[in-house]
PDB file of C-alpha atoms in Angstrom:
ATOM      1  CA  MET A1485     -45.747  82.749  58.567  1.00  0.00           C
ATOM      2  CA  ILE A1486     -42.112  83.756  59.049  1.00  0.00           C
ATOM      3  CA  PHE A1487     -39.772  83.710  56.070  1.00  0.00           C
ATOM      4  CA  LYS A1488     -36.690  85.185  57.675  1.00  0.00           C
ATOM      5  CA  SER A1489     -34.985  84.502  60.961  1.00  0.00           C
ATOM      6  CA  LYS A1490     -32.110  86.106  62.783  1.00  0.00           C
ATOM      7  CA  ASP A1491     -31.095  82.647  63.985  1.00  0.00           C
ATOM      8  CA  ARG A1492     -28.173  81.076  62.178  1.00  0.00           C
ATOM      9  CA  LEU A1493     -28.618  77.636  60.703  1.00  0.00           C
ATOM     10  CA  SER A1494     -27.245  75.213  63.233  1.00  0.00           C
ATOM     11  CA  LYS A1495     -24.160  73.051  62.983  1.00  0.00           C
ATOM     12  CA  ASP A1496     -26.403  70.090  63.788  1.00  0.00           C
ATOM     13  CA  LEU A1497     -28.476  70.791  60.670  1.00  0.00           C
ATOM     14  CA  TRP A1498     -25.424  70.885  58.425  1.00  0.00           C
ATOM     15  CA  GLU A1499     -24.060  67.678  59.959  1.00  0.00           C
ATOM     16  CA  PHE A1500     -27.416  65.997  59.350  1.00  0.00           C
ATOM     17  CA  ILE A1501     -27.451  67.095  55.692  1.00  0.00           C
ATOM     18  CA  HIS A1502     -23.792  66.097  55.308  1.00  0.00           C
ATOM     19  CA  LYS A1503     -24.457  62.600  56.666  1.00  0.00           C
ATOM     20  CA  GLU A1504     -27.568  62.124  54.534  1.00  0.00           C
ATOM     21  CA  LEU A1505     -25.817  63.180  51.327  1.00  0.00           C
ATOM     22  CA  ARG A1506     -22.827  60.953  51.991  1.00  0.00           C
ATOM     23  CA  TYR A1507     -25.174  58.051  52.628  1.00  0.00           C
ATOM     24  CA  LYS A1508     -27.140  58.640  49.417  1.00  0.00           C
ATOM     25  CA  SER A1509     -23.965  59.075  47.384  1.00  0.00           C
ATOM     26  CA  SER A1510     -23.054  55.484  48.287  1.00  0.00           C
ATOM     27  CA  PHE A1511     -25.930  54.385  46.031  1.00  0.00           C
ATOM     28  CA  ALA A1512     -24.558  56.365  43.073  1.00  0.00           C
ATOM     29  CA  VAL A1513     -22.683  53.393  41.659  1.00  0.00           C
ATOM     30  CA  ASP A1514     -22.987  54.680  38.101  1.00  0.00           C
ATOM     31  CA  ARG A1515     -24.138  57.763  36.221  1.00  0.00           C
ATOM     32  CA  GLU A1516     -27.741  56.555  35.957  1.00  0.00           C
ATOM     33  CA  HIS A1517     -28.081  55.997  39.709  1.00  0.00           C
ATOM     34  CA  ALA A1518     -26.412  59.330  40.424  1.00  0.00           C
ATOM     35  CA  LYS A1519     -28.878  61.079  38.117  1.00  0.00           C
ATOM     36  CA  ARG A1520     -31.831  59.360  39.786  1.00  0.00           C
ATOM     37  CA  ILE A1521     -30.660  60.460  43.227  1.00  0.00           C
ATOM     38  CA  SER A1522     -29.878  64.036  42.202  1.00  0.00           C
ATOM     39  CA  SER A1523     -33.234  64.517  40.456  1.00  0.00           C
ATOM     40  CA  ALA A1524     -35.341  63.142  43.330  1.00  0.00           C
ATOM     41  CA  ARG A1525     -37.492  65.580  45.278  1.00  0.00           C
ATOM     42  CA  GLY A1526     -38.822  63.309  47.990  1.00  0.00           C
ATOM     43  CA  GLU A1527     -39.712  60.150  46.117  1.00  0.00           C
ATOM     44  CA  TRP A1528     -36.326  58.456  46.636  1.00  0.00           C
ATOM     45  CA  THR A1529     -36.611  58.748  50.415  1.00  0.00           C
ATOM     46  CA  LEU A1530     -40.269  57.685  50.412  1.00  0.00           C
ATOM     47  CA  SER A1531     -39.375  54.652  48.308  1.00  0.00           C
ATOM     48  CA  HIS A1532     -36.432  53.653  50.523  1.00  0.00           C
ATOM     49  CA  PRO A1533     -37.654  54.001  54.136  1.00  0.00           C
ATOM     50  CA  GLN A1534     -35.760  50.926  55.305  1.00  0.00           C
ATOM     51  CA  SER A1535     -32.506  52.332  53.967  1.00  0.00           C
ATOM     52  CA  ASN A1536     -32.922  55.359  56.205  1.00  0.00           C
ATOM     53  CA  GLY A1537     -33.646  53.548  59.431  1.00  0.00           C
ATOM     54  CA  GLU A1538     -37.445  53.725  59.264  1.00  0.00           C
ATOM     55  CA  SER A1539     -37.857  49.967  58.807  1.00  0.00           C
ATOM     56  CA  GLY A1540     -40.912  49.961  61.079  1.00  0.00           C
ATOM     57  CA  LEU A1541     -42.856  52.396  58.903  1.00  0.00           C
ATOM     58  CA  VAL A1542     -45.414  50.957  56.504  1.00  0.00           C
ATOM     59  CA  LEU A1543     -45.748  53.687  53.900  1.00  0.00           C
ATOM     60  CA  GLY A1544     -47.705  52.279  51.004  1.00  0.00           C
ATOM     61  CA  ARG A1545     -47.856  54.578  47.979  1.00  0.00           C
ATOM     62  CA  THR A1546     -50.163  57.277  49.330  1.00  0.00           C
ATOM     63  CA  LEU A1547     -47.396  59.642  50.415  1.00  0.00           C
ATOM     64  CA  LEU A1548     -45.707  59.530  47.017  1.00  0.00           C
ATOM     65  CA  GLN A1549     -48.553  61.433  45.370  1.00  0.00           C
ATOM     66  CA  TYR A1550     -47.647  64.496  47.424  1.00  0.00           C
ATOM     67  CA  VAL A1551     -44.317  64.773  45.615  1.00  0.00           C
ATOM     68  CA  THR A1552     -44.934  63.101  42.253  1.00  0.00           C
ATOM     69  CA  LEU A1553     -48.410  64.359  41.287  1.00  0.00           C
ATOM     70  CA  VAL A1554     -47.867  68.049  42.083  1.00  0.00           C
ATOM     71  CA  ASP A1555     -45.251  70.497  40.885  1.00  0.00           C
ATOM     72  CA  TYR A1556     -42.256  71.133  43.093  1.00  0.00           C
ATOM     73  CA  GLY A1557     -43.344  74.531  44.404  1.00  0.00           C
ATOM     74  CA  GLN A1558     -46.714  73.158  45.455  1.00  0.00           C
ATOM     75  CA  SER A1559     -45.084  70.155  47.123  1.00  0.00           C
ATOM     76  CA  ILE A1560     -42.978  72.521  49.259  1.00  0.00           C
ATOM     77  CA  LEU A1561     -46.157  74.261  50.397  1.00  0.00           C
ATOM     78  CA  LEU A1562     -47.964  70.966  51.061  1.00  0.00           C
ATOM     79  CA  TRP A1563     -45.144  69.511  53.134  1.00  0.00           C
ATOM     80  CA  HIS A1564     -44.542  72.820  54.924  1.00  0.00           C
ATOM     81  CA  ILE A1565     -48.152  73.032  56.109  1.00  0.00           C
ATOM     82  CA  ALA A1566     -48.265  69.327  56.980  1.00  0.00           C
ATOM     83  CA  THR A1567     -45.009  69.605  58.931  1.00  0.00           C
ATOM     84  CA  ASP A1568     -46.397  72.541  60.912  1.00  0.00           C
ATOM     85  CA  LEU A1569     -49.676  70.735  61.582  1.00  0.00           C
ATOM     86  CA  ILE A1570     -47.933  67.693  63.034  1.00  0.00           C
ATOM     87  CA  TYR A1571     -45.289  69.745  64.836  1.00  0.00           C
ATOM     88  CA  HIS A1572     -47.875  71.771  66.745  1.00  0.00           C
ATOM     89  CA  THR A1573     -50.390  69.004  67.478  1.00  0.00           C
ATOM     90  CA  GLU A1574     -48.433  65.812  68.072  1.00  0.00           C
ATOM     91  CA  ILE A1575     -47.941  64.949  71.723  1.00  0.00           C
ATOM     92  CA  GLY A1576     -45.677  62.093  72.646  1.00  0.00           C
ATOM     93  CA  ASP A1577     -42.544  60.925  74.348  1.00  0.00           C
ATOM     94  CA  PHE A1578     -39.788  61.340  71.805  1.00  0.00           C
ATOM     95  CA  THR A1579     -36.413  59.723  71.941  1.00  0.00           C
ATOM     96  CA  GLU A1580     -33.480  62.096  71.652  1.00  0.00           C
ATOM     97  CA  GLU A1581     -33.048  61.245  67.964  1.00  0.00           C
ATOM     98  CA  GLN A1582     -36.765  61.608  67.215  1.00  0.00           C
ATOM     99  CA  PHE A1583     -36.839  65.014  68.882  1.00  0.00           C
ATOM    100  CA  ARG A1584     -33.746  66.038  66.917  1.00  0.00           C
ATOM    101  CA  CYS A1585     -35.354  65.006  63.617  1.00  0.00           C
ATOM    102  CA  ARG A1586     -38.540  66.842  64.607  1.00  0.00           C
ATOM    103  CA  GLU A1587     -36.655  70.093  65.154  1.00  0.00           C
ATOM    104  CA  LEU A1588     -34.576  69.659  61.995  1.00  0.00           C
ATOM    105  CA  SER A1589     -37.747  69.023  59.986  1.00  0.00           C
ATOM    106  CA  LYS A1590     -39.247  72.288  61.215  1.00  0.00           C
ATOM    107  CA  MET A1591     -36.045  74.167  60.472  1.00  0.00           C
ATOM    108  CA  LEU A1592     -35.764  72.798  56.932  1.00  0.00           C
ATOM    109  CA  SER A1593     -39.468  73.331  56.279  1.00  0.00           C
ATOM    110  CA  ASP A1594     -39.229  77.001  57.249  1.00  0.00           C
ATOM    111  CA  TYR A1595     -36.032  77.435  55.256  1.00  0.00           C
ATOM    112  CA  MET A1596     -37.531  76.007  52.070  1.00  0.00           C
ATOM    113  CA  MET A1597     -40.518  78.343  52.341  1.00  0.00           C
ATOM    114  CA  TYR A1598     -38.085  81.206  52.889  1.00  0.00           C
ATOM    115  CA  LEU A1599     -36.238  80.261  49.695  1.00  0.00           C
ATOM    116  CA  MET A1600     -39.426  80.019  47.659  1.00  0.00           C
ATOM    117  CA  MET A1601     -40.886  83.306  48.865  1.00  0.00           C
ATOM    118  CA  MET A1602     -37.779  85.437  49.420  1.00  0.00           C
ATOM    119  CA  LYS A1603     -35.184  84.093  46.976  1.00  0.00           C
ATOM    120  CA  PRO A1604     -36.933  84.033  43.582  1.00  0.00           C
ATOM    121  CA  ALA A1605     -33.647  84.167  41.655  1.00  0.00           C
ATOM    122  CA  LEU A1606     -32.490  80.943  43.270  1.00  0.00           C
ATOM    123  CA  MET A1607     -35.841  79.192  42.960  1.00  0.00           C
ATOM    124  CA  SER A1608     -37.109  80.482  39.614  1.00  0.00           C
ATOM    125  CA  ALA A1609     -36.301  77.230  37.810  1.00  0.00           C
ATOM    126  CA  VAL A1610     -38.302  75.072  40.210  1.00  0.00           C
ATOM    127  CA  ALA A1611     -40.840  77.200  42.109  1.00  0.00           C
ATOM    128  CA  GLY A1612     -43.650  76.490  39.639  1.00  0.00           C
ATOM    129  CA  THR A1613     -47.052  77.414  41.049  1.00  0.00           C
ATOM    130  CA  GLY A1614     -45.777  77.614  44.625  1.00  0.00           C
ATOM    131  CA  LYS A1615     -46.269  81.352  45.134  1.00  0.00           C
ATOM    132  CA  MET A1616     -49.687  81.347  43.497  1.00  0.00           C
ATOM    133  CA  LYS A1617     -50.789  78.386  45.615  1.00  0.00           C
ATOM    134  CA  PHE A1618     -49.492  80.165  48.713  1.00  0.00           C
ATOM    135  CA  THR A1619     -51.699  83.193  47.987  1.00  0.00           C
ATOM    136  CA  GLU A1620     -54.709  80.947  47.375  1.00  0.00           C
ATOM    137  CA  THR A1621     -54.029  79.009  50.572  1.00  0.00           C
ATOM    138  CA  CYS A1622     -53.870  82.192  52.646  1.00  0.00           C
ATOM    139  CA  SER A1623     -57.251  83.180  51.222  1.00  0.00           C
ATOM    140  CA  VAL A1624     -58.749  79.784  52.093  1.00  0.00           C
ATOM    141  CA  ALA A1625     -57.340  79.995  55.627  1.00  0.00           C
ATOM    142  CA  ARG A1626     -58.790  83.484  56.139  1.00  0.00           C
ATOM    143  CA  THR A1627     -62.184  82.224  54.990  1.00  0.00           C
ATOM    144  CA  PHE A1628     -61.983  79.246  57.344  1.00  0.00           C
ATOM    145  CA  PHE A1629     -60.864  81.134  60.453  1.00  0.00           C
ATOM    146  CA  GLY A1630     -62.689  84.394  59.727  1.00  0.00           C
ATOM    147  CA  ASN A1631     -62.089  87.051  62.366  1.00  0.00           C
ATOM    148  CA  ARG A1632     -61.470  84.540  65.133  1.00  0.00           C
ATOM    149  CA  PHE A1633     -58.160  84.901  66.915  1.00  0.00           C
ATOM    150  CA  VAL A1634     -56.540  81.528  67.421  1.00  0.00           C
ATOM    151  CA  ASP A1635     -53.005  80.620  68.366  1.00  0.00           C
ATOM    152  CA  VAL A1636     -50.970  78.314  66.165  1.00  0.00           C
ATOM    153  CA  LYS A1637     -51.637  75.154  68.158  1.00  0.00           C
ATOM    154  CA  GLU A1638     -55.386  75.759  68.277  1.00  0.00           C
ATOM    155  CA  ALA A1639     -55.461  76.541  64.554  1.00  0.00           C
ATOM    156  CA  CYS A1640     -53.614  73.314  63.738  1.00  0.00           C
ATOM    157  CA  ASN A1641     -55.955  71.279  65.921  1.00  0.00           C
ATOM    158  CA  GLN A1642     -58.972  72.798  64.188  1.00  0.00           C
ATOM    159  CA  LEU A1643     -57.575  71.971  60.760  1.00  0.00           C
ATOM    160  CA  LEU A1644     -57.103  68.350  61.791  1.00  0.00           C
ATOM    161  CA  SER A1645     -60.577  68.093  63.346  1.00  0.00           C
ATOM    162  CA  ASN A1646     -64.101  67.707  62.017  1.00  0.00           C
ATOM    163  CA  GLU A1647     -64.338  71.504  61.887  1.00  0.00           C
ATOM    164  CA  ARG A1648     -62.428  71.294  58.618  1.00  0.00           C
ATOM    165  CA  ASN A1649     -65.577  69.945  56.966  1.00  0.00           C
ATOM    166  CA  THR A1650     -66.798  73.543  56.904  1.00  0.00           C
ATOM    167  CA  MET A1651     -63.801  74.560  54.823  1.00  0.00           C
ATOM    168  CA  VAL A1652     -64.350  71.650  52.430  1.00  0.00           C
ATOM    169  CA  LEU A1653     -68.023  72.595  52.109  1.00  0.00           C
ATOM    170  CA  TYR A1654     -67.227  76.138  50.982  1.00  0.00           C
ATOM    171  CA  MET A1655     -63.855  75.744  49.268  1.00  0.00           C
ATOM    172  CA  GLY A1656     -64.052  72.224  47.850  1.00  0.00           C
ATOM    173  CA  ASP A1657     -61.797  69.289  48.638  1.00  0.00           C
ATOM    174  CA  GLU A1658     -59.083  70.146  46.115  1.00  0.00           C
ATOM    175  CA  SER A1659     -57.527  73.168  47.825  1.00  0.00           C
ATOM    176  CA  THR A1660     -53.851  73.030  48.748  1.00  0.00           C
ATOM    177  CA  LEU A1661     -54.750  73.534  52.408  1.00  0.00           C
ATOM    178  CA  GLU A1662     -57.104  70.558  52.329  1.00  0.00           C
ATOM    179  CA  ASP A1663     -54.464  68.431  50.588  1.00  0.00           C
ATOM    180  CA  ALA A1664     -51.892  69.454  53.204  1.00  0.00           C
ATOM    181  CA  CYS A1665     -54.280  68.401  55.972  1.00  0.00           C
ATOM    182  CA  LYS A1666     -54.738  65.040  54.254  1.00  0.00           C
ATOM    183  CA  LEU A1667     -50.957  64.659  54.018  1.00  0.00           C
ATOM    184  CA  ALA A1668     -50.582  65.400  57.741  1.00  0.00           C
ATOM    185  CA  GLU A1669     -53.296  62.874  58.561  1.00  0.00           C
ATOM    186  CA  GLU A1670     -51.630  60.241  56.392  1.00  0.00           C
ATOM    187  CA  LEU A1671     -48.273  60.840  58.079  1.00  0.00           C
ATOM    188  CA  LEU A1672     -49.929  60.404  61.472  1.00  0.00           C
ATOM    189  CA  ARG A1673     -51.599  57.192  60.270  1.00  0.00           C
ATOM    190  CA  VAL A1674     -48.230  55.866  59.135  1.00  0.00           C
ATOM    191  CA  GLU A1675     -46.825  56.661  62.557  1.00  0.00           C
ATOM    192  CA  ARG A1676     -49.683  54.889  64.350  1.00  0.00           C
ATOM    193  CA  ARG A1677     -49.260  51.810  62.154  1.00  0.00           C
ATOM    194  CA  SER A1678     -45.586  51.656  63.082  1.00  0.00           C
ATOM    195  CA  GLY A1679     -46.512  50.692  66.625  1.00  0.00           C
ATOM    196  CA  ARG A1680     -45.320  51.839  69.982  1.00  0.00           C
ATOM    197  CA  GLY A1681     -42.296  54.086  69.923  1.00  0.00           C
ATOM    198  CA  GLY A1682     -42.499  54.759  66.188  1.00  0.00           C
ATOM    199  CA  SER A1683     -42.001  58.246  64.824  1.00  0.00           C
ATOM    200  CA  ILE A1684     -42.501  59.844  61.442  1.00  0.00           C
ATOM    201  CA  TRP A1685     -39.933  62.588  62.022  1.00  0.00           C
ATOM    202  CA  GLY A1686     -36.911  60.705  60.714  1.00  0.00           C
ATOM    203  CA  LEU A1687     -38.687  60.208  57.406  1.00  0.00           C
ATOM    204  CA  VAL A1688     -40.005  63.783  57.231  1.00  0.00           C
ATOM    205  CA  SER A1689     -36.574  65.268  57.932  1.00  0.00           C
ATOM    206  CA  ARG A1690     -35.052  63.226  55.108  1.00  0.00           C
ATOM    207  CA  VAL A1691     -37.799  64.216  52.685  1.00  0.00           C
ATOM    208  CA  TRP A1692     -36.945  67.841  53.446  1.00  0.00           C
ATOM    209  CA  VAL A1693     -33.241  67.230  52.826  1.00  0.00           C
ATOM    210  CA  GLU A1694     -34.135  65.731  49.464  1.00  0.00           C
ATOM    211  CA  MET A1695     -36.331  68.716  48.579  1.00  0.00           C
ATOM    212  CA  LEU A1696     -33.500  71.069  49.516  1.00  0.00           C
ATOM    213  CA  CYS A1697     -31.044  69.099  47.392  1.00  0.00           C
ATOM    214  CA  TYR A1698     -33.391  69.171  44.415  1.00  0.00           C
ATOM    215  CA  ALA A1699     -33.671  72.957  44.599  1.00  0.00           C
ATOM    216  CA  ALA A1700     -29.911  73.344  45.030  1.00  0.00           C
ATOM    217  CA  ASN A1701     -29.228  71.053  42.091  1.00  0.00           C
ATOM    218  CA  GLN A1702     -31.689  72.662  39.682  1.00  0.00           C
ATOM    219  CA  CYS A1703     -30.678  76.258  40.327  1.00  0.00           C
ATOM    220  CA  ASP A1704     -28.468  77.974  37.765  1.00  0.00           C
ATOM    221  CA  SER A1705     -24.815  77.810  38.803  1.00  0.00           C
ATOM    222  CA  LYS A1706     -24.412  81.564  38.232  1.00  0.00           C
ATOM    223  CA  GLN A1707     -27.024  82.210  40.919  1.00  0.00           C
ATOM    224  CA  HIS A1708     -25.161  79.975  43.355  1.00  0.00           C
ATOM    225  CA  ILE A1709     -21.886  81.757  42.635  1.00  0.00           C
ATOM    226  CA  ALA A1710     -23.593  85.108  43.182  1.00  0.00           C
ATOM    227  CA  GLN A1711     -24.926  83.883  46.532  1.00  0.00           C
ATOM    228  CA  LEU A1712     -21.527  82.552  47.583  1.00  0.00           C
ATOM    229  CA  SER A1713     -19.915  85.905  46.805  1.00  0.00           C
ATOM    230  CA  GLN A1714     -22.361  87.480  49.278  1.00  0.00           C
ATOM    231  CA  GLY A1715     -21.706  85.012  52.065  1.00  0.00           C
ATOM    232  CA  GLY A1716     -23.722  82.115  50.696  1.00  0.00           C
ATOM    233  CA  GLU A1717     -27.050  80.389  51.183  1.00  0.00           C
ATOM    234  CA  LEU A1718     -27.334  76.923  52.675  1.00  0.00           C
ATOM    235  CA  ALA A1719     -28.670  75.755  49.304  1.00  0.00           C
ATOM    236  CA  SER A1720     -25.488  76.943  47.602  1.00  0.00           C
ATOM    237  CA  PHE A1721     -23.246  75.068  50.019  1.00  0.00           C
ATOM    238  CA  VAL A1722     -25.389  71.969  49.469  1.00  0.00           C
ATOM    239  CA  TRP A1723     -24.919  72.428  45.708  1.00  0.00           C
ATOM    240  CA  LEU A1724     -21.140  72.500  46.147  1.00  0.00           C
ATOM    241  CA  PHE A1725     -21.125  69.433  48.369  1.00  0.00           C
ATOM    242  CA  MET A1726     -23.318  67.458  45.966  1.00  0.00           C
ATOM    243  CA  ALA A1727     -20.900  68.257  43.147  1.00  0.00           C
ATOM    244  CA  HIS A1728     -18.015  67.114  45.351  1.00  0.00           C
ATOM    245  CA  LEU A1729     -19.785  63.811  46.020  1.00  0.00           C
ATOM    246  CA  GLY A1730     -20.503  63.224  42.349  1.00  0.00           C
ATOM    247  CA  ILE A1731     -24.287  63.520  42.644  1.00  0.00           C
ATOM    248  CA  GLY A1732     -24.664  67.051  41.358  1.00  0.00           C
ATOM    249  CA  LYS A1733     -26.525  67.871  38.170  1.00  0.00           C
ATOM    250  CA  HIS A1734     -23.398  68.091  36.026  1.00  0.00           C
ATOM    251  CA  ALA A1735     -20.977  66.148  38.188  1.00  0.00           C
ATOM    252  CA  THR A1736     -18.800  63.377  36.843  1.00  0.00           C
ATOM    253  CA  MET A1737     -18.622  60.135  38.751  1.00  0.00           C
ATOM    254  CA  HIS A1738     -15.936  59.922  41.393  1.00  0.00           C
ATOM    255  CA  HIS A1739     -15.581  58.700  44.946  1.00  0.00           C
ATOM    256  CA  PRO A1740     -14.309  61.429  47.276  1.00  0.00           C
ATOM    257  CA  ALA A1741     -12.523  60.480  50.424  1.00  0.00           C
TER     258      ALA A1741
END
């Protein structure tokens, strides 16, 4: 798992985040709505799929448990693994926008894991059990794969196949890795139910934006200022933009041009 990349975050990613935040800020008609949006960590997007252009997706309430019934750090790990599983196993003809959302989802997923593992000062207020669950998950994965050498795609296919029953037999069905596999399978089921041409990637990319915004909003402002003085993290720029839009943690209501 890679936590650091020499690649710069793309302009396309920032434009996507910018557009999503401006869209969500339009729902902040009063302080209560602004607070609800700023404190969401995936549940707002999962509860408003039609608002985000995923009107064909039939979500139900199953996906919500992967953000509301676990702490934030664990939800990052769950969605990171699930994103990787789908990214490396899904085969299909994507539209240009679906492919874009797929790549942005992967980028945001990797970035959030980077923040949790490599930027503890920024994430200390929200990381929760994330690091501990990561260590446990690595141990479960080593037990499952043993000394076999498998590439990423093969490993993902094995985790989404009947071979995973072996892992459940030895490790139980409550491990984070098992839960992440279930999340990936549920996302794929949602996509299949959407019919021909449907894609889950628009939804997944917006869940990741919401998770990023939650982390940015909960971090201590002094940590953001320290990051900005060193060139800045994406999360810190997101924090500034949320404050500008009036949906930051301590922002007052206003309507920027």
